[in-house]
Coordinates of C-alpha atoms in Angstrom, one line a residue:
M1 CA -0.1 0.1 -0.1
K2 CA 2.7 2.4 0.9
K3 CA 4.4 2.0 -2.4
T4 CA 1.2 2.6 -4.2
L5 CA 0.5 5.8 -2.3
I6 CA 3.9 7.0 -3.0
L7 CA 3.5 6.3 -7.0
I8 CA 0.1 8.2 -6.9
F9 CA 1.7 11.0 -5.1
F10 CA 4.5 11.0 -7.4
S11 CA 2.5 11.0 -10.4
L12 CA 0.4 13.8 -9.4
F13 CA 3.1 15.6 -8.4
L14 CA 4.8 15.5 -11.4
L15 CA 1.7 15.9 -13.6
S16 CA 1.3 19.1 -11.4
P17 CA 2.7 22.4 -13.7
S18 CA 3.6 23.9 -10.6
V19 CA 6.2 21.3 -10.0
Y20 CA 8.7 22.8 -12.6
A21 CA 10.4 26.3 -12.1
F22 CA 10.2 27.4 -15.5
P23 CA 7.3 29.5 -17.3
K24 CA 5.4 27.3 -19.8
S25 CA 6.6 28.3 -23.8
E26 CA 3.7 29.0 -26.0
G27 CA 1.8 26.5 -27.3
E28 CA 2.4 24.3 -24.1
T29 CA -0.6 23.0 -22.0
D30 CA -1.1 21.5 -18.7
L31 CA -1.0 17.9 -18.2
M32 CA -3.6 17.6 -15.9
S33 CA -6.1 18.8 -18.6
Q34 CA -5.2 15.8 -20.9
N35 CA -6.1 12.6 -20.7
T36 CA -2.9 10.3 -20.0
H37 CA -4.4 7.2 -20.6
D38 CA -6.0 7.4 -24.1
H39 CA -3.8 8.2 -26.6
S40 CA -6.8 9.1 -28.9
A41 CA -7.8 11.9 -26.7
H42 CA -8.5 15.2 -28.4
A43 CA -6.7 17.7 -26.1
P44 CA -3.8 19.8 -27.8
M45 CA -0.3 18.3 -27.6
P46 CA 2.6 20.1 -26.3
V47 CA 4.7 21.6 -28.4
N48 CA 7.8 19.4 -29.5
P49 CA 10.9 20.3 -28.2
R50 CA 13.8 21.0 -30.3
M51 CA 16.1 18.5 -31.4
N52 CA 19.8 18.6 -30.1
F53 CA 19.5 22.2 -29.1
L54 CA 22.8 22.3 -27.6
S55 CA 25.9 23.6 -29.4
G56 CA 29.0 21.4 -29.1
A57 CA 31.0 23.8 -26.6
S58 CA 27.6 23.9 -24.3
R59 CA 27.2 20.0 -24.6
D60 CA 31.0 19.8 -24.0
R61 CA 31.0 22.0 -20.8
L62 CA 27.4 20.5 -19.5
G63 CA 28.6 17.1 -20.0
S64 CA 31.6 17.5 -17.7
L65 CA 29.4 18.8 -14.8
F66 CA 29.6 16.4 -12.0
V67 CA 26.5 14.5 -10.8
Q68 CA 26.1 12.1 -7.7
D69 CA 24.1 9.2 -8.8
F70 CA 21.5 7.1 -5.7
R71 CA 24.8 4.9 -5.3
G72 CA 26.8 7.9 -4.4
R73 CA 29.3 7.6 -7.3
M74 CA 30.4 11.1 -8.5
K75 CA 30.3 11.1 -12.5
P76 CA 29.9 13.4 -15.4
L77 CA 26.4 14.7 -16.3
D78 CA 27.7 12.9 -19.7
T79 CA 27.9 9.8 -18.4
L80 CA 24.4 10.2 -16.4
S81 CA 22.6 11.2 -19.4
R82 CA 23.7 8.0 -21.6
E83 CA 22.7 5.7 -18.7
M84 CA 19.5 7.0 -18.3
L85 CA 18.7 6.7 -22.0
M86 CA 19.8 3.2 -21.9
K87 CA 18.2 2.0 -18.9
V88 CA 14.7 3.8 -19.9
T89 CA 15.0 2.9 -23.7
K90 CA 17.3 0.1 -23.8
K91 CA 18.9 1.6 -26.6
S92 CA 22.1 3.4 -27.0
S93 CA 20.4 6.3 -29.1
Y94 CA 17.1 7.6 -29.7
E95 CA 15.7 9.1 -32.9
G96 CA 18.9 11.2 -33.7
W97 CA 18.9 12.6 -30.1
E98 CA 22.0 13.4 -28.6
P99 CA 22.0 11.8 -25.1
L100 CA 22.7 14.8 -23.1
D101 CA 20.2 16.6 -25.0
L102 CA 17.1 14.2 -24.8
F103 CA 18.1 13.8 -21.0
L104 CA 17.7 17.5 -20.5
S105 CA 14.9 17.8 -22.4
W106 CA 12.9 15.5 -20.2
T107 CA 13.4 18.0 -17.9
V108 CA 12.8 20.9 -19.6
H109 CA 9.5 19.7 -21.7
P110 CA 8.6 17.1 -19.5
E111 CA 4.6 17.4 -20.5
H112 CA 5.8 16.6 -24.3
W113 CA 7.9 13.1 -23.2
L114 CA 5.3 11.8 -21.1
Q115 CA 3.4 11.2 -24.6
E116 CA 6.3 9.6 -26.3
P117 CA 7.0 5.6 -26.4
L118 CA 10.1 6.1 -24.4
I119 CA 10.0 3.1 -21.8
A120 CA 10.9 -0.2 -23.3
I121 CA 8.9 -3.4 -22.7
R122 CA 9.8 -6.8 -24.3
F123 CA 8.1 -9.7 -22.1
P124 CA 5.3 -10.9 -23.8
G125 CA 3.6 -11.4 -20.4
L126 CA 3.8 -7.7 -19.5
K127 CA 2.4 -6.6 -23.1
E128 CA -0.8 -9.1 -22.0
L129 CA -0.9 -7.5 -19.0
L130 CA -1.2 -3.8 -20.7
G131 CA -3.0 -5.3 -23.3
L132 CA -0.4 -4.2 -26.2
S133 CA 0.0 -5.8 -29.1
E134 CA 2.9 -8.3 -29.9
D135 CA 5.0 -5.7 -31.9
T136 CA 4.9 -3.2 -29.5
D137 CA 8.3 -2.5 -28.0
H138 CA 8.2 1.0 -26.4
V139 CA 5.0 2.7 -24.3
S140 CA 4.6 6.3 -23.3
A141 CA 4.6 7.0 -19.2
A142 CA 1.2 8.3 -19.8
S143 CA -0.2 5.5 -21.1
L144 CA 0.3 3.5 -17.7
M145 CA -1.6 6.5 -15.7
D146 CA -5.2 6.8 -15.7
G147 CA -6.8 10.2 -15.7
Q148 CA -6.3 10.8 -12.5
G149 CA -2.4 10.4 -12.7
R150 CA -2.9 6.9 -11.0
Y151 CA -0.5 4.2 -12.1
L152 CA -1.9 1.2 -13.6
L153 CA 0.4 -1.5 -12.6
G154 CA 0.7 -0.1 -9.0
S155 CA -1.3 -2.9 -7.4
K156 CA 0.9 -5.2 -9.4
V157 CA 3.9 -4.1 -8.4
E158 CA 3.0 -3.9 -4.7
E159 CA 1.9 -7.5 -4.9
A160 CA 5.3 -8.5 -6.3
L161 CA 7.3 -6.7 -3.7
R162 CA 5.3 -8.7 -1.0
T163 CA 6.2 -11.6 -2.7
A164 CA 9.6 -13.4 -1.4
D165 CA 12.4 -13.1 -3.8
R166 CA 12.6 -17.1 -4.5
S167 CA 8.5 -17.3 -4.9
R168 CA 8.3 -14.2 -7.4
S169 CA 7.1 -15.5 -11.1
K170 CA 9.0 -14.6 -14.2
L171 CA 6.1 -12.4 -14.8
Q172 CA 6.8 -10.5 -11.4
R173 CA 10.4 -10.2 -12.1
K174 CA 10.0 -8.9 -15.4
L175 CA 7.6 -6.4 -14.0
L176 CA 10.0 -5.0 -11.3
I177 CA 12.7 -4.3 -13.9
F178 CA 9.8 -2.6 -15.9
D179 CA 8.7 -0.7 -13.0
E180 CA 12.2 0.5 -12.4
R181 CA 12.4 2.3 -16.1
F182 CA 9.3 3.5 -15.5
N183 CA 10.3 5.7 -12.1
L184 CA 13.5 6.2 -13.5
L185 CA 11.9 8.4 -16.2
L186 CA 9.6 10.0 -13.9
M187 CA 12.4 10.8 -11.8
S188 CA 14.4 12.3 -14.7
M189 CA 11.8 14.4 -15.9
Q190 CA 11.1 15.8 -12.2
G191 CA 14.6 17.0 -12.1
Q192 CA 15.4 14.2 -9.3
T193 CA 18.2 12.4 -10.9
L194 CA 19.9 15.6 -11.8
R195 CA 21.7 15.8 -8.3
I196 CA 24.2 18.4 -9.2
Y197 CA 24.3 20.8 -5.9
P198 CA 26.4 19.7 -3.5
V199 CA 24.9 20.4 0.5
P200 CA 27.3 23.0 2.1
G201 CA 28.5 21.1 5.2
D202 CA 26.6 17.9 5.2
E203 CA 29.0 15.1 6.7
N204 CA 28.1 12.2 4.1
N205 CA 28.8 14.6 1.3
T206 CA 25.1 14.3 -0.2
W207 CA 24.2 16.2 -3.4
E208 CA 20.6 16.9 -4.4
G209 CA 18.7 18.3 -7.1
S210 CA 16.9 21.6 -7.7
A211 CA 13.7 20.4 -6.1
E212 CA 15.3 19.5 -2.9
I213 CA 18.5 21.5 -2.3
F214 CA 16.5 24.5 -1.3
S215 CA 15.1 23.1 2.1
E216 CA 18.9 22.7 3.2
L217 CA 20.0 26.3 2.7
S218 CA 19.6 29.3 4.3
G219 CA 20.8 33.1 4.4
E220 CA 23.6 34.0 1.6
T221 CA 24.1 30.4 1.1
L222 CA 20.6 30.0 -0.2
E223 CA 20.7 33.1 -2.3
E224 CA 24.0 32.2 -3.7
Y225 CA 22.3 28.5 -5.0
R226 CA 19.2 30.1 -6.1
G227 CA 21.4 32.7 -8.3
V228 CA 23.2 29.9 -9.7
E229 CA 20.1 27.7 -10.2
T230 CA 17.4 30.4 -11.8
G231 CA 20.7 31.2 -14.2
F232 CA 21.1 27.9 -15.5
H233 CA 17.3 26.8 -15.9
E234 CA 16.6 30.3 -17.9
A235 CA 19.5 29.4 -20.2
L236 CA 18.5 25.9 -20.4
R237 CA 14.9 26.8 -21.0
N238 CA 15.6 29.8 -23.6
M239 CA 18.2 27.5 -25.5
N240 CA 20.8 30.7 -24.8
G241 CA 24.0 29.3 -25.6
S242 CA 26.4 32.3 -24.2
G243 CA 23.9 32.3 -21.1
L244 CA 24.2 28.6 -20.5
L245 CA 28.0 28.5 -20.7
V246 CA 28.3 31.5 -18.3
S247 CA 25.6 29.5 -15.9
V248 CA 27.7 26.2 -16.3
S249 CA 30.7 28.1 -15.1
S250 CA 28.9 29.3 -12.2
L251 CA 27.5 26.3 -11.1
A252 CA 31.1 24.3 -11.6
D253 CA 32.6 26.9 -9.5
L254 CA 29.8 26.1 -6.8
Q255 CA 30.4 22.1 -7.0
E256 CA 34.2 22.9 -6.4
K257 CA 33.5 25.4 -3.6
Y258 CA 31.4 23.0 -1.7
G259 CA 31.7 19.8 -3.1
S260 CA 35.5 19.7 -3.4
E261 CA 35.9 16.3 -1.3
V262 CA 34.2 14.0 -3.6
L263 CA 34.8 15.7 -6.9
P264 CA 36.8 13.3 -9.0
S265 CA 40.2 14.2 -10.6
S266 CA 40.6 15.3 -14.1
L267 CA 42.3 12.3 -15.2
S268 CA 39.2 10.4 -13.9
L269 CA 36.9 13.0 -15.5
G270 CA 39.0 12.9 -18.9
S271 CA 38.9 9.1 -19.0
E272 CA 35.3 8.7 -18.5
L273 CA 34.2 11.5 -21.1
L274 CA 36.8 9.4 -23.5
L275 CA 35.3 6.2 -22.9
N276 CA 32.0 7.4 -23.8
R277 CA 32.5 9.0 -27.0
W278 CA 34.9 6.4 -28.2
K279 CA 32.8 3.2 -27.1
P280 CA 35.9 1.6 -27.6
F281 CA 35.0 -1.9 -26.1
S282 CA 32.2 -2.4 -29.2
R283 CA 34.4 -0.3 -31.8
V284 CA 37.3 -2.9 -31.2
T285 CA 35.5 -5.8 -32.3
L286 CA 35.5 -5.3 -35.7
P287 CA 39.1 -5.1 -36.0
Y288 CA 39.5 -8.3 -34.0
L289 CA 37.0 -10.1 -36.3
G290 CA 39.2 -8.7 -39.5
A291 CA 42.3 -10.2 -38.2
F292 CA 40.4 -13.5 -37.5
I293 CA 39.4 -13.6 -41.1
L294 CA 43.2 -12.6 -42.2
L295 CA 45.0 -15.0 -40.1
A296 CA 42.6 -17.8 -40.6
L297 CA 43.1 -17.4 -44.4
A298 CA 46.7 -17.1 -43.9
Y299 CA 46.8 -20.6 -42.0
V300 CA 45.0 -22.4 -44.6
I301 CA 47.3 -20.8 -47.2
S302 CA 50.2 -22.2 -45.1
L303 CA 48.8 -25.7 -44.9
L304 CA 47.6 -25.9 -48.7
R305 CA 50.7 -24.4 -50.4
R306 CA 53.7 -24.4 -47.9
K307 CA 53.0 -27.7 -46.0
G308 CA 52.1 -25.9 -42.8
E309 CA 55.3 -23.8 -42.4
P310 CA 55.5 -20.6 -40.3
W311 CA 55.3 -17.4 -41.6
T312 CA 57.6 -14.4 -41.1
L313 CA 56.2 -10.6 -40.9
K314 CA 57.7 -10.5 -44.4
S315 CA 54.4 -11.8 -45.7
P316 CA 52.3 -9.3 -46.4
L317 CA 48.9 -11.2 -45.4
Y318 CA 50.2 -12.6 -42.3
A319 CA 51.9 -9.1 -41.3
I320 CA 48.4 -7.2 -41.9
G321 CA 46.6 -10.1 -39.8
F322 CA 49.3 -10.0 -37.0
L323 CA 49.4 -6.3 -37.0
L324 CA 45.9 -5.8 -37.1
F325 CA 45.3 -8.2 -34.2
A326 CA 47.9 -6.6 -32.0
A327 CA 46.7 -2.8 -32.6
S328 CA 43.5 -4.2 -31.5
F329 CA 44.6 -5.7 -28.3
F330 CA 46.6 -2.8 -27.5
F331 CA 43.6 -0.5 -28.2
H332 CA 41.4 -2.8 -26.0
L333 CA 44.4 -2.3 -23.5
I334 CA 44.1 1.3 -23.5
A335 CA 40.3 1.4 -23.1
Y336 CA 40.7 -0.8 -20.1
V337 CA 43.5 1.5 -18.2
L338 CA 40.7 4.4 -19.1
R339 CA 38.1 2.4 -17.6
W340 CA 40.5 1.8 -14.4
F341 CA 40.9 5.7 -14.2
A342 CA 37.8 6.7 -14.6
S343 CA 36.3 4.3 -11.9
G344 CA 39.2 4.5 -9.7
R345 CA 39.3 1.1 -9.1
A346 CA 40.4 -2.0 -10.7
P347 CA 37.6 -3.0 -13.3
L348 CA 36.7 -6.6 -12.4
S349 CA 33.7 -5.9 -10.1
N350 CA 30.4 -7.3 -12.4
G351 CA 29.9 -9.2 -15.3
Y352 CA 30.4 -6.6 -17.6
E353 CA 34.0 -6.0 -16.5
S354 CA 35.0 -9.4 -15.9
L355 CA 34.0 -10.2 -19.6
I356 CA 36.5 -7.1 -21.0
F357 CA 38.9 -8.3 -19.0
I358 CA 38.1 -12.1 -20.1
A359 CA 38.6 -10.8 -23.8
M360 CA 41.8 -9.0 -23.1
A361 CA 43.3 -12.2 -21.2
V362 CA 42.4 -14.1 -24.6
A363 CA 44.0 -11.7 -26.7
V364 CA 47.6 -12.0 -24.4
A365 CA 47.1 -16.0 -24.7
G366 CA 47.0 -15.3 -28.5
L367 CA 49.9 -13.3 -28.7
I368 CA 52.2 -15.0 -26.5
F369 CA 51.6 -18.6 -28.4
E370 CA 51.3 -17.3 -31.7
W371 CA 54.9 -15.4 -31.4
K372 CA 56.1 -19.0 -31.0
D373 CA 53.8 -20.6 -33.6
R374 CA 53.5 -17.9 -36.7
R375 CA 51.1 -19.8 -38.6
G376 CA 48.4 -17.9 -37.9
I377 CA 46.0 -20.0 -36.4
L378 CA 46.5 -19.3 -32.7
A379 CA 46.3 -15.4 -32.8
G380 CA 43.1 -16.1 -35.3
L381 CA 41.5 -18.2 -32.9
A382 CA 42.1 -15.7 -30.0
S383 CA 40.7 -12.5 -32.4
F384 CA 37.6 -14.6 -33.0
L385 CA 37.2 -15.2 -29.2
S386 CA 37.9 -12.1 -27.9
A387 CA 35.4 -10.3 -30.7
S388 CA 32.8 -12.8 -29.4
V389 CA 33.2 -12.3 -25.8
L390 CA 33.1 -8.5 -26.4
G391 CA 30.0 -9.0 -28.5
V392 CA 28.4 -10.9 -25.5
A393 CA 29.4 -8.1 -23.1
M394 CA 27.6 -5.7 -25.3
M395 CA 24.1 -7.7 -24.5
A396 CA 21.5 -6.0 -22.6
T397 CA 22.0 -8.4 -19.8
F398 CA 25.0 -6.8 -18.7
D399 CA 25.2 -3.3 -17.6
P400 CA 28.2 -1.2 -18.4
A401 CA 27.7 1.2 -15.8
I402 CA 30.4 2.0 -13.5
G403 CA 29.2 1.2 -10.0
P404 CA 30.9 1.6 -6.7
L405 CA 32.3 -1.4 -5.2
V406 CA 30.5 -3.5 -2.4
P407 CA 32.4 -3.2 0.8
V408 CA 33.9 -7.2 0.4
L409 CA 35.2 -6.2 -2.8
N410 CA 36.9 -3.6 -1.6
S411 CA 40.6 -5.3 -1.2
Y412 CA 43.5 -5.4 -2.8
W413 CA 42.5 -9.1 -3.2
L414 CA 40.5 -8.1 -6.0
I415 CA 43.2 -7.5 -8.3
I416 CA 45.3 -10.5 -7.1
H417 CA 42.5 -13.0 -6.9
V418 CA 40.3 -12.1 -10.0
T419 CA 42.8 -11.3 -12.5
V420 CA 44.4 -14.7 -12.2
I421 CA 41.3 -16.6 -12.2
T422 CA 39.4 -14.8 -14.8
G423 CA 42.7 -14.5 -16.8
S424 CA 42.6 -18.6 -16.9
Y425 CA 39.0 -18.2 -18.5
G426 CA 40.7 -16.7 -21.4
F427 CA 43.4 -19.5 -22.0
L428 CA 40.9 -22.4 -21.3
G429 CA 38.5 -20.7 -23.9
L430 CA 41.6 -20.5 -26.3
G431 CA 42.1 -24.1 -25.7
A432 CA 38.5 -25.2 -26.5
L433 CA 38.6 -23.4 -29.9
M434 CA 42.0 -25.1 -30.8
A435 CA 40.3 -28.1 -29.9
V436 CA 37.4 -27.4 -32.4
T437 CA 40.4 -26.8 -34.9
I438 CA 42.0 -29.8 -34.3
L439 CA 38.7 -32.3 -34.4
A440 CA 37.7 -30.1 -37.6
L441 CA 41.2 -31.1 -39.2
H442 CA 40.3 -34.7 -38.4
F443 CA 37.8 -34.6 -41.3
F444 CA 40.7 -34.1 -43.8
K445 CA 42.3 -37.4 -42.5
G446 CA 43.5 -39.8 -45.0
P447 CA 46.6 -41.0 -47.1
D448 CA 48.5 -38.6 -48.6
K449 CA 47.7 -35.7 -46.2
D450 CA 50.6 -35.9 -44.0
F451 CA 50.9 -32.2 -43.6
I452 CA 47.2 -32.1 -42.2
R453 CA 48.9 -34.6 -39.5
Q454 CA 51.8 -33.0 -39.0
A455 CA 49.5 -29.8 -38.5
I456 CA 47.5 -31.7 -35.9
R457 CA 50.7 -32.9 -34.1
R458 CA 51.6 -29.1 -33.7
L459 CA 48.5 -27.8 -32.9
N460 CA 47.9 -30.8 -30.1
D461 CA 51.4 -29.8 -28.7
L462 CA 50.3 -26.3 -28.1
H463 CA 46.9 -27.1 -27.3
W464 CA 48.0 -29.0 -24.1
K465 CA 50.6 -26.0 -23.2
V466 CA 47.6 -23.9 -23.5
L467 CA 45.3 -25.9 -21.6
T468 CA 48.1 -26.5 -18.3
T469 CA 48.8 -22.6 -18.4
G470 CA 45.1 -22.2 -17.8
L471 CA 44.9 -25.0 -15.5
G472 CA 47.9 -23.5 -13.2
M473 CA 46.4 -20.2 -13.4
L474 CA 42.9 -21.4 -12.3
S475 CA 44.4 -23.3 -9.5
I476 CA 46.6 -20.3 -8.2
G477 CA 43.7 -18.2 -8.5
T478 CA 41.2 -20.7 -6.4
L479 CA 43.7 -21.1 -3.7
L480 CA 44.6 -17.2 -3.4
G481 CA 40.5 -16.9 -3.2
G482 CA 40.7 -19.0 -0.2
V483 CA 43.3 -16.8 1.2
W484 CA 40.8 -13.6 0.1
A485 CA 37.8 -15.5 2.1
N486 CA 39.8 -16.2 5.1
E487 CA 40.5 -12.4 5.8
S488 CA 36.7 -11.8 4.4
W489 CA 34.7 -14.1 6.0
G490 CA 36.9 -16.0 8.6
R491 CA 37.1 -19.2 6.7
Y492 CA 39.2 -20.8 4.1
W493 CA 36.7 -22.7 2.3
G494 CA 32.9 -22.7 2.6
W495 CA 31.5 -24.9 -0.2
D496 CA 29.7 -22.1 -1.6
S497 CA 28.6 -22.6 -5.4
K498 CA 31.2 -20.8 -6.9
E499 CA 34.0 -22.5 -5.0
T500 CA 32.8 -25.8 -5.4
W501 CA 32.4 -25.3 -9.2
S502 CA 36.2 -23.9 -9.3
L503 CA 37.1 -27.0 -7.6
V504 CA 35.1 -29.1 -10.0
T505 CA 36.4 -27.1 -13.0
I506 CA 40.0 -27.9 -11.8
L507 CA 39.4 -31.7 -11.3
V508 CA 37.8 -31.7 -14.8
Y509 CA 40.6 -30.0 -16.5
A510 CA 43.7 -31.7 -14.4
S511 CA 42.1 -34.7 -16.0
V512 CA 42.3 -33.6 -19.3
V513 CA 45.7 -32.9 -19.3
H514 CA 46.6 -35.9 -17.6
F515 CA 45.7 -37.8 -20.8
R516 CA 49.2 -37.1 -22.0
W517 CA 50.7 -39.9 -19.7
V518 CA 47.6 -42.7 -20.3
K519 CA 48.9 -44.4 -23.2
A520 CA 45.3 -45.3 -24.5
L521 CA 43.9 -41.7 -24.1
N522 CA 47.2 -40.1 -25.4
R523 CA 45.7 -39.0 -28.7
P524 CA 45.4 -35.6 -30.3
W525 CA 41.7 -36.4 -30.8
T526 CA 41.2 -37.8 -27.1
L527 CA 42.7 -34.4 -26.4
A528 CA 40.6 -32.4 -28.2
A529 CA 37.3 -34.1 -27.5
G530 CA 38.2 -33.8 -23.9
S531 CA 39.1 -30.0 -24.0
F532 CA 36.2 -29.0 -26.0
F533 CA 33.7 -31.0 -23.6
A534 CA 35.6 -29.4 -20.3
L535 CA 34.5 -26.0 -21.7
S536 CA 30.9 -26.9 -20.3
S537 CA 32.4 -26.5 -17.0
V538 CA 34.1 -23.3 -17.1
L539 CA 30.9 -21.8 -18.6
M540 CA 28.9 -23.0 -15.6
T541 CA 31.8 -21.9 -13.0
Y542 CA 31.3 -18.4 -14.9
F543 CA 27.7 -17.8 -16.2
G544 CA 25.9 -20.8 -14.4
V545 CA 26.9 -19.8 -10.7
N546 CA 26.8 -15.7 -11.4
Y547 CA 23.5 -15.8 -13.0
L548 CA 21.4 -19.2 -12.3
L549 CA 22.7 -20.1 -8.8
S550 CA 22.5 -18.1 -5.3
G551 CA 25.4 -17.5 -3.7
L552 CA 28.4 -15.3 -2.2
H553 CA 29.8 -14.8 -5.8
S554 CA 26.4 -14.6 -7.5
Y555 CA 25.4 -11.5 -9.7
A556 CA 22.1 -12.4 -9.9
G557 CA 21.4 -12.8 -6.0
G558 CA 19.4 -16.4 -6.5
E559 CA 16.8 -15.4 -9.4
A560 CA 15.4 -18.2 -11.0
V561 CA 16.8 -17.4 -14.9
S562 CA 16.0 -19.9 -17.6
L563 CA 18.8 -21.0 -19.9
P564 CA 19.1 -19.3 -22.9
A565 CA 18.5 -20.9 -26.5
W566 CA 22.3 -20.8 -27.5
V567 CA 22.9 -23.3 -24.5
Y568 CA 20.8 -25.8 -26.3
Y569 CA 22.3 -25.1 -29.7
G570 CA 25.7 -25.2 -28.5
S571 CA 25.4 -28.6 -26.6
A572 CA 23.8 -29.7 -30.1
F573 CA 26.8 -28.4 -32.0
M574 CA 29.1 -29.9 -29.6
L575 CA 27.6 -33.3 -29.9
L576 CA 27.4 -33.2 -33.7
L577 CA 31.3 -32.1 -34.0
L578 CA 32.3 -34.6 -31.7
A579 CA 30.5 -37.6 -33.4
S580 CA 31.4 -36.5 -36.6
S581 CA 35.1 -36.1 -35.9
R582 CA 35.3 -39.5 -34.0
W583 CA 33.9 -41.2 -37.2
F584 CA 36.6 -39.7 -39.6
D585 CA 39.2 -40.4 -37.0
K586 CA 38.1 -44.1 -36.7
N587 CA 37.3 -45.0 -40.4
R588 CA 39.8 -43.0 -42.2
H589 CA 43.7 -43.6 -41.7
W590 CA 47.1 -41.9 -42.8
E591 CA 48.6 -44.7 -44.4
V592 CA 46.8 -46.8 -47.3
K593 CA 46.0 -50.0 -45.5
S594 CA 47.8 -53.1 -47.6

């Protein structure tokens, strides 16, 4: 009931024209006079805001202002606007709008944006609940309220919140996520997410929005803040470029004067703004794929025309592919360092950050072993896997926003333990792709194919070394995790789901690498099949534990997440490849039978 009352009050408060400190422009109408649920109502629509009304200089200056989010993190306004756009619409862009211009337009012209279909809705059960067609993917905030400004989903949200987490249905979980998008949009329209004003003398270094800050002030400080706030919003409302630059400078001075204790460094600010503009982790995906194509082609040519002889950098095709791969890695590394500067900590604390690190670890493994082999296959496979892992990181499941560390992760052990254990996933993942290559080469088994036989042997030897390196890192990382666990929780081992599956993965890979000393199993096909199968344990340790199971290491907190379709397709591909490759290995021979 409390949740419903808050939503009703908030909706009515938002819909009241007196909330905003801005005068209405000509042509704008009071929202309370409109039927907010019926889009076919004949009430006049508010004037459309001008797209991308900020000049380049104004946008850059405004974007570099600091804002405090609800978790206490200080970030550039440019970052906040991009995050709000992504969280509400689940898109990185909206109809040609610059993210900062769009976000500020929500606060300046809320009457217009209440009617716009901004809020992403994808789950069929939610669409059915709201009576929407299957092809609807976005709805407006106004369509979620009745004529009195009451939230149509309020009772359902209240019921979901009363339900114990483990007992919530999938519809209830999706509803709570959708409800968060709705509330973020309303709060942004109200200016509550625009927390750009430091509270003078606050021991917790709290910052507030314009609607809340004045209740914290008095005397000369109140007049100082009111003057800055009035100038800022007047310039923003009137789209006055020169006035906006002056008011933003005054606002920046105010932030420095009263909030300097929590202001990030200029290095942190510059790094985050560069990350926002470059989007390096998505941009580097195509160069990685380009390197994969060139190096895979170089490997095939090496097999067919040069009997598998290694390349040198004097060979144009190999040189271009290898240098493109190396350049992609260094660009990736620079982007990772920028995120480190921007967050002020090692970027290893959530699913997105661990994936971009694993992609980098794969590239490192490829560089190390390619430098020894020089045939293109290892760097090519590493390029493909790095691009694939980065592609997974770009999925909507993973939130790229930089967040504060939870207390247990605020330790130097985060760097020591997590880099080693997640780095091992990169080596083991590369080993799995090498296994696929070895299994595929068995399709060409036959007499007069000695160059294929030699290629399998060389790749098998490198494959074993990659697996051994990955297993060593995984074992050391798990032991270091036990030391960290003792410091954090007072015990070395607690059979947590992550700990248990890490041990399972160690035992699985230890068994695979020991095939080398078992005569009946010491064959390239057997090691490749074992390595390919063992990857499922790595995937369970990383994705399964983090998103399907509950535990101290779980990102999902025990939510019942259904298995994605790629798990079934991947399993079917794995079984088909193993079976077909085994048939060729068993029924084809390297020598002609007499």
